[in-house]
Amino acid sequence: MTETQNLTLVQAVRDGLFTEMSADEDVVVLGEDVGKNGGVFRATEGLYDEFGGDRVIDTPLAESGIIGAAVGMAAMGMRPVPECQFSGFMYPGFDQIVSHMSRFRTRSRSRFTLPMTLRAPYGGGIRAPEHHSESKEAFYAHEAGLKVAIPSTPYDAKGMLISAIRDPDPVVFLEPKLIYRAFRGEVPEEDYEVPLGEAITRREGDDIAVFTWGAMTRPTMEAAESLAEEGIECEVVDLRTVSPLDREAIVEAFEKTGRAAVVHEAPKSGGLGAEITATIQEEALLYQEAPVKRITGFDVPFPLYALEDYYLPSAARVEAGVKEAVNFP
Amino acid sequence: MSVLETDPEDMIRVIDEDGEVVGDVPDLSEEEFVAMYRYMKLARHFDERAVSLQRQGRMGTYPPLSGQEGAQIGSALALAENDWIVPSYREHGAALVRGVPLKQTLLYWMGHEDGNRMPEGVNVFPVAVPIASQIPHATGAAWARKLQGDDDVFLCYFGDGATSEGDFHEGLNFAGVFDTPTVFFCNNNQWAISVPRERQTASATLAQKADAYGFEGVRVDGMDPLAVYKATTAAVEKARDPDEDQLRPTMIEAVQYRFGAHTTADDPTVYRDEDEVEKWKAKDPIPRLENYLRAEEILNDERVAEIEASVKEEVAGAIDEAESVPRPEPREMFEHAYAELPPELERQYEEFAAVREEYGDDAFLED
Ligand SMILES: Cc1ncc(C[n+]2csc(CCOP(=O)(O)OP(=O)(O)O)c2C)c(N)n1
Ligand SMILES: [Mg+2]
């Protein structure tokens, strides 16, 4: 029997880093405050003492430098894990992400591959200042050549991070910081992989398929439980990787129920809900009994925290949206 | 010789740690000296109260400024009425000098967007959180004023960490090339969260970076408000009205220290020694100016007590005012995205409002 530990999501991230750094000398962590401070969320706590300043690297305050240098390291066969302190501060490095990180393999006809994992906490709900709350996974999912992973449990956080670090291609690894410490889960001490690109069913139900990921799994599950009391059974699918999408799982859950909702905290227009809806249209039109309901953030800049609880999809909005889809026409 | 010609390796100073005069004291009236002192006391007391509000759950994450009052107040006071400041997120003291009410600053850190709406006539840009991103704005804004034929000067604040970002270099480079009336004021408080100044650059000083852009860079003792005032005044004058052979921009590196945490979410004991903090606390800008002003007989026990009492009252009043502002209506999220609300946004709002109506506010709000 494997030993397990009871960890929070952020501790599981740290454990995943520790596991891979112990196994492979080419794995290095670099970013702002990741060393001595152990990361502003403590995701790299203790790694500096364990592996030293050459592998757990406090960099100057420059995201283009961090990501660009990681591209160079990865091209030389290392497996860098750069961190951006918040996803809202990835943009000074955006050019490196979309012009290079995603394209090195293509550009060099696979002579160079970039086995790098760019980590960043993302999402709202922690009463933080401006730019600390956005969900911009769609930017990265829109960029060919990148994989985009978003764990929602401690078990997945460790397993998906290990998969990402071992992946021959670059992965953007977005961590839902609202649930960094919201609950604990059993996490094996040994190394294990949770494959990227595979969704998981969190709850079975026949009436409607609800697709979600990251911190939104919580209000979605909460709504599903209270809807069950009213006799509405939701099949809740946690996509876990938003690029590549597990289209098979989407279609399968949809064909089972004929109705769907998507819950994401990112703005509605151009969000991944649209991609999921289009997939259903393309692959399962004849099963469709109702329009797909999108329950999302609004198409406005993420507000300062006095209003963030209104911005983020709540269990109430999920409930209302699911009922609309279930009661159609 | 202008103070701006000081070698970037040297340090402009006026009073030392004990308030003893070590340089030319700037020409300020008694009232101006007292105003400078009072602003610093006000900023310090405000800061202490803000940290305590955060601890009590009455405010969100807050970036304290204690230790940095000399740099903020000394520099902001060097501006003329029409000049502007372009702040980062820690310049509550400078903002105060420029006319931003304390209530606004409190509201902002309490998560109200209105806190970032500067009153008309207050020449202060909104808070910029992404590091160094405001620097090119200060260049562009100053450039605009020059093109428009005005003579306003722009004072841009940023930290030591900011000098590592591309925006810093691009902003200063444009300023040099287009000769904009911008003063780049670097609050070198020795730390960018847990990363020490030496980890930002292998350059001996930050001020010397200005050299690469073709204009002057100087270091000033940032814990000495009089030295800061003197250097900034010279830089502002040059920006407004340069000699023929001078470029308008200047970079000022104000060498100082943040006494407290980076923000209320940070624990500095993880990365820095208490000894270092104590060493810098001995340079505290407030007692130092007070000592000088007492020696000059501009301040005495009685006036200091008066100022302390009035500062407390002012801050307490601002807190009461800010806390009496109700939570904004969710509609406000939608109202400032565009000049006119697009139909899809109207639809999103209406759908939201219907759910709110049905489920009640408790279904949304945690507290
Ligand atoms: C582009 C960007 N990257 C990272 C951050 C997170 N962050 C906030 S403050 C800070 C350190 C800033 O240090 P410095 O420029 O010295 O200013 P100080 O806070 O010391 O005044 C960091 C890394 C940010 N706000 N923006
Ligand atoms: Mg600093």
XYZ file of C-alpha atoms and ligand atoms in Angstrom:
723
model
C 0.000 0.000 0.000
C 1.290 3.438 -0.847
C 1.766 5.980 1.903
C -0.345 9.133 1.601
C -0.256 12.572 3.155
C -3.173 14.859 3.852
C -2.287 17.998 1.916
C -3.794 21.257 0.702
C -3.635 22.057 -3.004
C -0.689 24.413 -2.591
C 1.169 21.852 -0.467
C 0.550 19.289 -3.195
C 2.083 21.656 -5.752
C 5.103 21.977 -3.510
C 5.246 18.209 -3.100
C 5.110 17.743 -6.874
C 8.015 20.161 -7.328
C 9.957 18.429 -4.577
C 9.376 15.019 -6.144
C 10.536 16.055 -9.597
C 13.486 18.080 -8.335
C 14.639 15.094 -6.299
C 14.361 12.785 -9.298
C 15.837 14.993 -12.012
C 18.683 17.490 -11.656
C 17.547 19.298 -14.772
C 14.436 20.514 -13.004
C 14.955 24.048 -11.693
C 12.530 26.598 -10.295
C 12.931 30.292 -11.075
C 10.889 33.385 -10.344
C 10.258 36.280 -7.987
C 10.471 35.404 -4.285
C 10.517 31.647 -4.940
C 13.794 31.073 -3.062
C 14.390 32.193 0.469
C 10.812 33.382 0.848
C 9.402 30.103 -0.447
C 6.972 31.897 -2.778
C 4.335 34.405 -1.763
C 1.852 31.515 -1.403
C 4.530 29.160 0.006
C 4.343 26.924 -3.092
C 8.133 26.547 -3.086
C 8.595 26.489 0.685
C 11.701 24.636 1.827
C 12.927 23.935 -1.713
C 15.669 26.570 -1.449
C 17.067 24.924 1.689
C 16.788 21.501 0.106
C 18.188 22.179 -3.370
C 20.108 25.451 -3.027
C 20.072 28.778 -4.826
C 21.270 27.366 -8.156
C 18.129 25.291 -8.561
C 15.618 27.436 -6.709
C 16.419 30.785 -8.212
C 15.283 34.196 -7.010
C 15.370 36.298 -10.156
C 15.265 40.023 -10.788
C 11.730 41.390 -11.105
C 11.215 40.770 -14.827
C 8.752 38.272 -16.273
C 10.083 38.525 -19.813
C 13.490 37.696 -18.371
C 12.129 34.813 -16.313
C 10.148 33.194 -19.118
C 12.674 34.025 -21.836
C 15.543 32.608 -19.786
C 13.467 29.497 -19.113
C 12.965 29.109 -22.880
C 16.735 29.191 -23.315
C 17.274 26.700 -20.494
C 14.645 24.356 -21.885
C 16.175 24.556 -25.355
C 19.370 23.246 -23.769
C 17.537 20.248 -22.320
C 16.813 21.466 -18.825
C 13.302 21.288 -17.391
C 12.735 24.749 -15.939
C 9.636 25.530 -13.930
C 9.341 29.325 -14.042
C 6.790 30.900 -11.725
C 4.858 34.099 -12.272
C 3.758 35.396 -8.904
C 0.182 35.974 -10.093
C -1.254 35.213 -13.528
C -2.020 38.939 -13.780
C 1.733 39.560 -13.976
C 2.478 37.175 -16.825
C 1.992 39.914 -19.405
C 5.469 41.453 -19.415
C 6.442 37.904 -20.471
C 3.521 37.406 -22.856
C 5.709 37.993 -25.883
C 8.003 35.201 -24.754
C 5.007 32.914 -24.228
C 3.254 33.471 -27.543
C 6.216 34.264 -29.764
C 8.636 31.663 -28.473
C 7.477 29.257 -25.783
C 4.633 28.023 -27.984
C 6.552 28.015 -31.262
C 10.096 26.793 -30.689
C 9.265 23.241 -31.668
C 7.459 24.281 -34.835
C 10.021 26.857 -35.780
C 12.938 24.485 -35.392
C 11.110 21.509 -36.954
C 11.379 19.751 -33.575
C 15.147 20.207 -33.314
C 14.401 22.168 -30.155
C 11.615 21.248 -27.797
C 10.734 23.146 -24.670
C 10.041 20.850 -21.717
C 9.099 23.740 -19.445
C 6.186 24.363 -17.095
C 5.105 27.929 -16.449
C 3.251 28.048 -13.126
C 1.013 30.853 -11.914
C -1.755 31.228 -9.335
C -4.931 32.553 -10.964
C -8.544 33.419 -10.278
C -10.589 35.537 -7.903
C -12.092 35.461 -4.463
C -9.189 36.252 -2.147
C -9.844 39.951 -1.466
C -6.712 40.929 -3.371
C -5.757 44.172 -5.132
C -6.236 44.878 -8.843
C -4.741 42.351 -11.328
C -4.628 39.603 -8.691
C -7.943 37.964 -9.567
C -8.356 37.469 -13.299
C -8.884 34.188 -15.145
C -7.267 34.396 -18.541
C -6.884 30.710 -19.386
C -8.509 31.396 -22.767
C -5.479 33.489 -23.850
C -3.210 30.512 -23.445
C -5.682 27.917 -24.701
C -5.941 30.012 -27.869
C -2.225 29.693 -28.436
C -1.281 26.604 -30.448
C 1.743 24.769 -29.125
C 0.881 25.209 -25.461
C -0.930 22.913 -23.086
C -2.973 24.531 -20.336
C -3.585 22.593 -17.135
C -5.757 23.638 -14.164
C -5.970 21.229 -11.226
C -8.818 21.476 -8.735
C -7.774 18.948 -6.073
C -4.550 18.282 -4.167
C -4.270 14.833 -5.786
C -4.551 16.280 -9.284
C -2.256 19.192 -8.460
C 0.661 16.902 -7.711
C -0.046 14.357 -10.432
C -0.722 16.914 -13.153
C 2.301 18.981 -12.204
C 4.524 15.912 -12.478
C 3.014 15.155 -15.894
C 3.577 18.756 -16.961
C 7.214 18.766 -15.880
C 7.843 15.472 -17.690
C 5.969 16.595 -20.797
C 8.249 17.240 -23.791
C 6.217 20.353 -24.605
C 5.577 23.589 -22.750
C 2.703 23.664 -20.278
C 1.006 26.657 -18.702
C 0.014 25.427 -15.254
C -2.630 27.636 -13.669
C -3.321 27.114 -9.987
C -6.694 28.189 -8.560
C -5.476 30.172 -5.600
C -8.923 30.544 -4.037
C -8.737 26.837 -3.183
C -4.998 26.706 -2.414
C -5.887 26.077 1.234
C -9.643 25.607 1.176
C -9.532 21.874 1.899
C -7.163 18.910 2.163
C -6.985 15.661 0.273
C -5.030 12.424 0.295
C -1.898 12.704 -1.814
C 0.434 9.729 -2.383
C 3.978 10.282 -1.175
C 5.406 8.537 -4.211
C 5.494 10.009 -7.669
C 2.545 9.445 -9.981
C 1.146 11.074 -13.080
C -2.303 12.390 -13.757
C -2.293 12.615 -17.539
C -2.890 15.985 -19.179
C -5.853 16.180 -21.534
C -8.133 13.921 -19.519
C -11.281 15.182 -17.844
C -12.742 13.536 -14.764
C -16.357 13.055 -13.719
C -16.835 14.470 -10.232
C -20.484 13.538 -9.918
C -22.820 11.342 -11.918
C -26.261 12.477 -13.067
C -28.710 11.999 -15.917
C -30.376 15.364 -16.293
C -27.615 17.711 -17.395
C -23.855 17.746 -17.922
C -22.078 20.621 -16.193
C -18.533 21.336 -17.387
C -16.164 23.291 -15.210
C -12.609 23.478 -13.834
C -10.452 25.091 -11.174
C -12.071 26.891 -8.244
C -15.481 26.807 -9.958
C -15.759 23.101 -9.223
C -16.776 24.106 -5.690
C -19.867 26.268 -6.344
C -20.771 23.825 -9.112
C -20.724 20.818 -6.785
C -22.566 22.800 -4.141
C -25.284 23.706 -6.626
C -25.435 20.107 -7.862
C -26.103 18.869 -4.329
C -28.912 21.314 -3.706
C -30.394 20.687 -7.159
C -30.413 16.979 -6.353
C -32.760 17.740 -3.478
C -35.146 19.125 -6.055
C -34.736 16.046 -8.202
C -32.297 17.488 -10.763
C -29.247 15.253 -11.178
C -26.117 16.916 -12.592
C -23.235 15.106 -14.185
C -20.316 17.332 -13.156
C -17.254 17.070 -15.378
C -14.010 18.711 -14.260
C -12.092 19.277 -17.485
C -8.741 19.691 -15.664
C -6.877 20.491 -18.877
C -8.382 23.285 -20.971
C -5.940 22.727 -23.812
C -6.081 20.170 -25.270
C -9.749 19.783 -24.297
C -11.000 16.288 -23.619
C -13.617 16.493 -26.364
C -14.487 12.844 -26.017
C -15.473 13.304 -22.387
C -17.510 16.396 -23.277
C -19.432 14.574 -25.983
C -19.953 11.474 -23.887
C -21.405 13.384 -20.947
C -23.549 15.433 -23.255
C -24.960 12.455 -25.125
C -25.926 10.951 -21.790
C -27.956 13.998 -20.756
C -28.834 16.034 -23.842
C -28.398 19.238 -21.887
C -25.333 21.145 -20.727
C -24.038 24.091 -18.769
C -20.510 25.462 -18.561
C -19.265 27.247 -15.443
C -16.134 29.395 -15.628
C -15.034 32.505 -13.820
C -13.432 34.032 -16.901
C -15.518 36.502 -18.915
C -18.196 34.993 -21.127
C -17.361 36.333 -24.577
C -14.577 34.419 -26.240
C -14.253 32.232 -23.146
C -13.779 28.481 -23.219
C -17.503 27.988 -22.671
C -17.905 28.951 -26.316
C -15.428 26.303 -27.427
C -17.177 23.637 -25.377
C -20.544 24.692 -26.772
C -19.227 24.566 -30.327
C -17.827 21.092 -29.708
C -21.278 19.934 -28.650
C -22.808 21.514 -31.754
C -20.292 19.850 -34.015
C -20.331 16.417 -32.490
C -23.650 15.851 -30.781
C -26.230 18.145 -32.333
C -28.870 15.464 -32.637
C -28.758 14.811 -28.896
C -29.329 18.427 -28.027
C -32.502 19.233 -26.121
C -31.693 22.742 -24.904
C -29.277 25.595 -25.575
C -26.008 25.201 -23.686
C -26.091 27.548 -20.693
C -22.949 29.547 -19.915
C -22.544 30.640 -16.296
C -19.462 32.830 -16.268
C -17.789 36.008 -15.172
C -19.091 39.131 -16.884
C -17.550 40.901 -19.855
C -16.149 43.648 -17.639
C -12.740 44.149 -16.041
C -12.533 42.095 -12.845
C -13.716 44.445 -10.084
C -11.893 45.364 -6.911
C -12.849 43.097 -4.073
C -15.898 44.931 -2.718
C -17.762 43.563 -5.735
C -15.923 40.357 -6.520
C -18.484 38.073 -4.884
C -21.012 39.377 -7.378
C -18.649 38.864 -10.288
C -17.692 35.263 -9.601
C -20.279 32.605 -10.478
C -21.908 31.601 -7.203
C -23.804 28.409 -6.403
C -26.986 30.467 -6.792
C -26.099 31.481 -10.333
C -25.146 27.901 -11.177
C -28.453 26.654 -9.788
C -30.480 29.215 -11.697
C -28.573 28.556 -14.915
C -28.881 24.779 -14.657
C -32.617 25.045 -14.024
C -32.995 27.216 -17.089
C -31.307 24.567 -19.227
C -33.168 21.673 -17.602
C -36.567 23.358 -17.875
C -36.119 24.288 -21.536
C -38.273 24.757 -23.525
C 27.236 73.351 -9.757
C 23.716 71.921 -9.823
C 23.009 69.126 -7.337
C 22.013 67.106 -10.370
C 25.646 66.957 -11.380
C 26.466 64.961 -8.264
C 28.255 61.736 -9.130
C 25.733 58.883 -9.027
C 28.040 57.065 -6.604
C 27.754 59.929 -4.125
C 24.714 60.773 -2.049
C 22.953 64.104 -1.722
C 22.410 64.887 1.968
C 21.209 67.861 4.002
C 20.629 66.634 7.564
C 22.129 63.563 9.188
C 20.510 60.935 11.382
C 20.449 63.261 14.361
C 19.096 66.191 12.406
C 22.502 67.924 12.282
C 23.037 69.996 9.154
C 25.527 68.419 6.730
C 24.553 70.200 3.492
C 22.830 73.320 2.190
C 19.388 73.594 3.736
C 16.722 74.371 1.125
C 15.044 77.723 1.363
C 11.706 76.951 3.012
C 9.543 79.150 5.200
C 8.701 78.171 8.757
C 5.188 77.201 7.653
C 6.581 75.077 4.861
C 8.890 73.237 7.249
C 6.024 72.598 9.631
C 3.779 71.457 6.775
C 6.444 68.988 5.671
C 6.727 67.639 9.193
C 2.979 67.398 9.637
C 2.501 65.545 6.353
C 5.095 63.022 7.430
C 3.442 62.515 10.805
C 0.081 62.206 9.088
C 1.381 59.628 6.612
C 2.973 57.603 9.428
C -0.105 57.624 11.614
C -2.345 56.818 8.660
C -0.085 53.899 7.830
C -0.199 52.480 11.342
C -3.964 52.725 11.434
C -4.319 51.157 7.986
C -2.221 48.149 8.998
C -4.338 47.725 12.083
C -7.573 47.986 10.082
C -6.333 45.212 7.847
C -5.530 43.060 10.876
C -9.037 43.588 12.186
C -10.535 42.507 8.876
C -11.767 46.022 8.115
C -9.561 46.421 5.039
C -7.978 44.164 2.376
C -4.300 43.675 1.635
C -2.460 46.965 2.207
C 1.105 48.066 1.345
C 2.625 50.028 4.246
C 4.910 53.011 3.711
C 6.484 53.563 7.135
C 10.111 54.599 6.744
C 9.465 56.060 3.298
C 7.741 59.306 4.354
C 10.838 61.429 3.827
C 11.125 60.389 0.191
C 7.423 60.678 -0.568
C 6.663 63.953 1.169
C 9.984 65.609 0.338
C 9.549 64.893 -3.367
C 5.840 65.658 -3.709
C 6.320 69.034 -2.024
C 8.815 70.000 -4.718
C 6.091 70.139 -7.358
C 4.190 73.188 -8.541
C 0.408 73.261 -8.439
C -0.093 72.059 -12.022
C 2.468 69.291 -11.954
C 1.494 65.660 -11.790
C 2.458 62.512 -9.983
C 2.332 59.068 -11.530
C 2.435 56.667 -8.586
C 2.812 52.943 -8.106
C 0.806 51.511 -5.166
C 2.711 52.658 -2.077
C 2.647 56.436 -2.502
C -0.206 57.254 -0.137
C 1.963 59.968 1.412
C 2.819 61.656 -1.873
C -0.825 61.391 -2.951
C -1.880 63.107 0.246
C 0.414 66.052 -0.474
C -1.058 66.317 -3.954
C -4.599 66.514 -2.592
C -5.877 62.944 -2.591
C -8.144 62.705 0.482
C -7.235 59.983 3.000
C -10.758 58.665 2.667
C -10.051 57.877 -1.018
C -6.914 55.958 -0.204
C -8.755 53.982 2.459
C -11.637 53.206 0.134
C -9.279 51.961 -2.537
C -7.656 49.458 -0.198
C -11.117 48.535 1.076
C -11.817 47.308 -2.430
C -13.903 50.239 -3.705
C -13.173 51.387 -7.248
C -14.172 54.914 -6.297
C -11.017 55.124 -4.236
C -9.045 55.242 -7.474
C -11.098 58.051 -8.962
C -9.016 61.083 -8.149
C -11.037 64.248 -7.527
C -11.108 66.753 -10.397
C -8.149 69.083 -10.194
C -6.029 66.559 -8.317
C -3.190 65.787 -10.682
C -2.548 62.216 -9.686
C -2.684 59.174 -11.952
C -4.541 56.091 -10.709
C -2.652 53.468 -8.697
C -0.626 51.168 -10.962
C -0.107 47.681 -9.564
C 1.871 45.935 -12.350
C 5.461 46.801 -11.555
C 7.042 49.534 -13.709
C 4.023 49.727 -16.015
C 3.355 53.355 -15.060
C 6.818 54.505 -16.132
C 6.105 54.756 -19.880
C 2.815 56.500 -19.004
C 4.724 59.207 -17.179
C 6.914 59.651 -20.222
C 3.924 59.806 -22.571
C 1.906 62.135 -20.381
C 4.817 64.528 -19.996
C 5.464 64.343 -23.716
C 1.793 65.185 -24.382
C 1.993 68.264 -22.194
C 5.115 69.367 -23.992
C 3.432 68.879 -27.374
C 0.386 70.755 -26.103
C 2.597 73.684 -25.150
C 2.132 73.393 -21.384
C 4.974 73.332 -18.912
C 3.703 70.723 -16.453
C 6.230 68.318 -14.990
C 5.527 64.662 -14.247
C 7.007 62.948 -11.213
C 6.928 59.180 -11.582
C 7.410 56.850 -8.607
C 8.592 53.252 -8.731
C 10.651 50.844 -6.657
C 14.113 49.307 -6.883
C 12.589 46.110 -8.228
C 10.902 48.041 -11.014
C 14.265 48.919 -12.545
C 14.524 45.302 -13.737
C 11.412 45.410 -15.900
C 11.487 46.245 -19.597
C 8.968 49.054 -19.070
C 11.496 50.916 -16.932
C 14.072 50.891 -19.707
C 11.616 51.718 -22.463
C 10.072 54.538 -20.464
C 13.420 56.151 -19.658
C 14.722 55.641 -23.154
C 11.730 57.402 -24.691
C 12.106 60.200 -22.173
C 15.698 60.723 -23.255
C 14.980 60.487 -26.979
C 11.940 62.778 -26.878
C 13.289 64.959 -24.088
C 10.145 64.807 -21.967
C 9.647 66.777 -18.733
C 9.654 63.694 -16.515
C 11.354 63.090 -13.181
C 11.842 59.381 -12.522
C 11.841 58.884 -8.786
C 13.048 55.494 -7.648
C 12.101 54.559 -4.108
C 14.988 52.216 -3.485
C 13.783 50.689 -0.237
C 16.368 47.875 -0.513
C 13.810 45.116 -1.059
C 11.408 43.933 -3.716
C 9.332 41.756 -1.415
C 12.030 39.222 -0.408
C 14.530 39.999 -3.151
C 17.375 42.295 -2.090
C 18.539 45.211 -4.191
C 21.783 43.357 -5.163
C 19.689 40.666 -6.844
C 18.054 43.218 -9.160
C 21.175 44.461 -10.882
C 24.933 44.101 -10.920
C 25.210 47.895 -11.343
C 26.803 49.704 -8.415
C 23.865 52.123 -8.190
C 20.427 52.412 -9.723
C 20.960 56.108 -10.471
C 23.758 55.341 -12.895
C 21.258 53.662 -15.216
C 20.130 57.142 -16.287
C 23.541 57.609 -17.848
C 22.696 54.990 -20.457
C 19.694 57.046 -21.535
C 21.683 60.216 -21.824
C 20.368 62.171 -18.859
C 21.315 62.802 -15.262
C 20.869 60.303 -12.468
C 21.559 61.133 -8.822
C 21.381 59.381 -5.487
C 19.823 61.087 -2.551
C 19.468 60.076 1.075
C 15.830 59.064 0.914
C 15.487 59.172 4.709
C 16.359 62.876 4.607
C 13.286 64.836 3.472
C 15.304 68.025 2.976
C 17.805 66.360 0.672
C 14.941 64.766 -1.261
C 13.193 68.105 -1.531
C 16.355 69.772 -2.751
C 17.169 67.177 -5.407
C 13.596 66.921 -6.645
C 13.218 70.694 -6.825
C 16.329 70.900 -8.996
C 15.070 68.080 -11.231
C 11.617 69.640 -11.578
C 13.113 73.033 -12.444
C 15.334 71.473 -15.067
C 12.419 69.497 -16.526
C 10.368 72.672 -16.819
C 13.050 75.011 -17.967
C 16.279 73.318 -19.015
C 19.465 75.098 -20.025
C 20.323 74.801 -23.673
C 22.699 71.912 -23.222
C 20.479 69.996 -20.792
C 18.009 67.179 -21.333
C 14.817 67.570 -19.300
C 14.517 64.148 -17.629
C 16.290 63.104 -14.432
C 16.347 59.882 -12.494
C 16.534 60.210 -8.726
C 17.408 57.171 -6.662
C 16.172 57.811 -3.134
C 17.989 55.418 -0.840
C 15.648 54.402 1.957
C 14.046 51.498 3.773
C 10.635 49.968 4.251
C 10.289 49.424 7.994
C 7.292 47.120 7.755
C 6.156 44.230 5.595
C 5.913 44.499 1.801
C 2.164 44.217 2.239
C 0.037 42.975 5.081
C 0.194 39.553 3.348
C 3.984 39.391 3.734
C 6.161 38.166 6.608
C 9.543 39.900 6.336
C 11.115 37.888 9.174
C 11.457 35.023 6.676
C 13.971 36.903 4.546
C 15.600 39.763 6.472
C 17.313 40.225 9.811
C 15.942 42.297 12.604
C 19.429 43.893 12.932
C 19.117 45.388 9.496
C 15.702 46.797 10.305
C 17.021 48.338 13.529
C 19.960 49.880 11.708
C 17.622 51.649 9.320
C 15.142 52.627 12.010
C 17.914 54.735 13.480
C 17.667 56.809 10.292
C 13.908 57.358 10.652
C 13.072 60.501 8.654
C 10.522 61.832 11.150
C 12.519 62.254 14.405
C 15.373 63.447 12.277
C 13.417 66.327 10.763
C 11.877 66.971 14.163
C 15.310 67.287 15.773
C 16.388 69.751 13.140
C 13.213 71.827 13.501
C 13.491 71.815 17.295
C 17.083 72.984 17.035
C 15.894 75.769 14.743
C 13.154 76.551 17.292
C 10.491 75.979 14.673
C 9.042 73.132 16.725
C 8.708 72.624 20.469
C 6.908 70.142 22.733
C 3.709 72.044 22.535
C 3.568 72.300 18.739
C 4.534 68.659 18.347
C 1.741 67.629 20.721
C -0.706 69.798 18.803
C 0.310 68.255 15.514
C 0.074 64.743 16.920
C -3.422 65.380 18.213
C -4.640 66.941 14.968
C -3.157 64.134 12.884
C -4.974 61.529 14.979
C -8.205 63.355 14.620
C -7.831 63.702 10.871
C -7.121 60.000 10.361
C -9.942 58.905 12.670
C -12.341 61.136 10.750
C -11.228 59.695 7.411
C -11.688 56.132 8.683
C -15.202 56.915 9.905
C -16.060 58.445 6.562
C -14.627 55.578 4.549
C -16.319 52.941 6.662
C -19.666 54.635 6.354
C -19.593 54.227 2.568
C -21.866 51.289 1.711
C -20.788 48.436 -0.522
C -21.184 49.611 -4.110
C -24.043 48.239 -6.181
C -23.028 45.494 -8.634
C -24.358 47.626 -11.468
C -21.213 49.745 -11.021
C -19.069 46.913 -12.396
C -20.743 47.445 -15.736
C -20.881 51.187 -15.868
C -17.284 52.107 -16.478
C -16.240 49.472 -19.007
C -17.278 51.593 -22.000
C -18.749 55.035 -22.650
C -21.947 53.262 -23.616
C -23.023 49.946 -22.206
C -23.075 47.401 -25.054
C -26.360 45.448 -25.317
C -24.701 42.147 -24.355
C -23.446 43.695 -21.123
C -26.896 45.048 -20.367
C -28.225 41.533 -20.908
C -25.580 40.004 -18.618
C -26.451 42.498 -15.926
C -30.159 41.854 -16.192
C -29.727 38.124 -15.965
C -27.543 38.601 -12.892
C -30.019 41.016 -11.307
C -32.840 38.503 -11.746
C -30.866 35.780 -9.946
C -29.942 38.221 -7.189
C -33.578 39.153 -6.814
C -34.633 35.517 -6.556
C -31.881 34.220 -4.266
C -31.100 37.335 -2.257
C -27.767 38.964 -1.469
C -26.783 36.303 1.056
C -26.385 33.821 -1.782
C -23.574 35.990 -3.142
C -21.816 37.635 -0.247
C -19.555 35.772 2.096
C -19.464 38.339 4.860
C 4.750 42.922 -13.336
C 4.618 42.532 -11.907
N 5.272 41.439 -11.461
C 5.145 41.053 -10.180
C 4.361 41.744 -9.308
C 4.211 41.294 -7.861
N 4.882 42.250 -6.978
C 4.198 43.232 -6.377
S 5.190 44.274 -5.577
C 6.589 43.414 -5.997
C 7.920 43.899 -5.561
C 8.138 45.304 -5.979
O 9.364 45.760 -5.521
P 9.863 47.232 -5.779
O 9.758 47.581 -7.222
O 11.185 47.361 -5.145
O 8.796 48.140 -5.021
P 8.424 48.156 -3.467
O 7.234 47.262 -3.312
O 9.598 47.720 -2.695
O 8.021 49.554 -3.174
C 6.234 42.311 -6.761
C 7.182 41.310 -7.272
C 3.691 42.883 -9.814
N 2.902 43.647 -9.039
N 3.841 43.249 -11.106
Mg 11.596 47.989 -3.213
